[in-house]
Short mmCIF file of C-alpha atoms in Angstrom, two decimals:
data_model
loop_
_atom_site.label_atom_id
_atom_site.label_comp_id
_atom_site.label_asym_id
_atom_site.label_seq_id
_atom_site.Cartn_x
_atom_site.Cartn_y
_atom_site.Cartn_z
CA MET R 1 -10.46 17.64 2.62
CA ALA R 2 -10.30 21.21 1.33
CA THR R 3 -6.96 22.72 0.39
CA VAL R 4 -6.12 26.02 2.07
CA LYS R 5 -4.52 28.66 -0.16
CA THR R 6 -1.10 29.82 0.90
CA ALA R 7 0.36 33.31 0.79
CA THR R 8 3.71 34.17 -0.78
CA LEU R 9 6.34 35.75 1.47
CA THR R 10 9.58 37.10 0.02
CA PHE R 11 12.41 38.39 2.19
CA ARG R 12 16.18 38.87 2.23
CA ILE R 13 18.32 36.91 4.67
CA ASN R 14 21.99 36.71 5.61
CA PRO R 15 23.64 33.88 3.60
CA GLY R 16 24.85 32.20 6.80
CA LEU R 17 21.30 32.11 8.19
CA LYS R 18 20.01 30.73 4.91
CA GLU R 19 22.55 27.90 5.04
CA ALA R 20 21.62 27.16 8.67
CA LEU R 21 17.95 27.09 7.64
CA ARG R 22 18.75 24.75 4.75
CA THR R 23 20.64 22.43 7.14
CA ALA R 24 17.83 22.45 9.72
CA ALA R 25 15.24 21.71 7.03
CA ALA R 26 17.30 18.85 5.60
CA ARG R 27 17.76 17.28 9.05
CA GLU R 28 13.99 17.22 9.53
CA HIS R 29 13.25 16.17 5.93
CA ARG R 30 11.32 19.40 5.31
CA SER R 31 11.33 21.98 2.57
CA ILE R 32 12.81 25.35 3.48
CA SER R 33 9.34 26.87 3.22
CA ASN R 34 7.86 24.29 5.59
CA MET R 35 10.76 24.76 8.01
CA VAL R 36 10.12 28.51 8.15
CA GLU R 37 6.42 27.82 8.82
CA VAL R 38 7.28 25.39 11.65
CA LEU R 39 9.71 27.88 13.20
CA ILE R 40 7.12 30.68 13.10
CA ARG R 41 4.43 28.42 14.60
CA ASP R 42 6.80 27.32 17.39
CA TYR R 43 7.78 30.94 18.11
CA CYS R 44 4.15 32.04 18.31
CA GLU R 45 3.16 29.09 20.49
CA GLN R 46 5.98 29.77 22.96
CA ARG R 47 4.98 33.43 23.26
CA GLY R 48 1.20 33.04 23.37
CA ILE R 49 0.60 34.57 19.96
CA THR R 50 -2.60 33.27 18.37
CA ILE R 51 -2.48 32.26 14.73
CA SER R 52 -5.89 32.80 13.18
CA ALA R 53 -7.40 30.05 11.04
CA PRO R 54 -7.54 30.76 7.30
CA GLU R 55 -10.90 31.87 5.93
CA GLY R 56 -13.03 28.90 4.99
CA ALA R 57 -11.12 26.49 7.22
CA LYS R 58 -13.31 24.09 9.15
CA ASN R 59 -13.00 23.77 12.91
CA ASN R 60 -11.94 20.19 13.71
CA THR R 61 -13.09 20.24 17.33
CA SER R 62 -15.99 18.05 18.36
CA GLU R 63 -18.77 19.28 20.61
#
């Protein structure tokens, strides 16, 4: 299985939101980074926003 490269994202956040994010991640046994990714994916899915596959990623659908 090929590893997909990740992109770095740096941003500032209110300390209260950061603590809430840390709590949410801990409850789901996730890293903060993974929790942010899950939240973004959920947001996009709920609003019909398509997330494009990374370059070089194989399509796992069968024909």
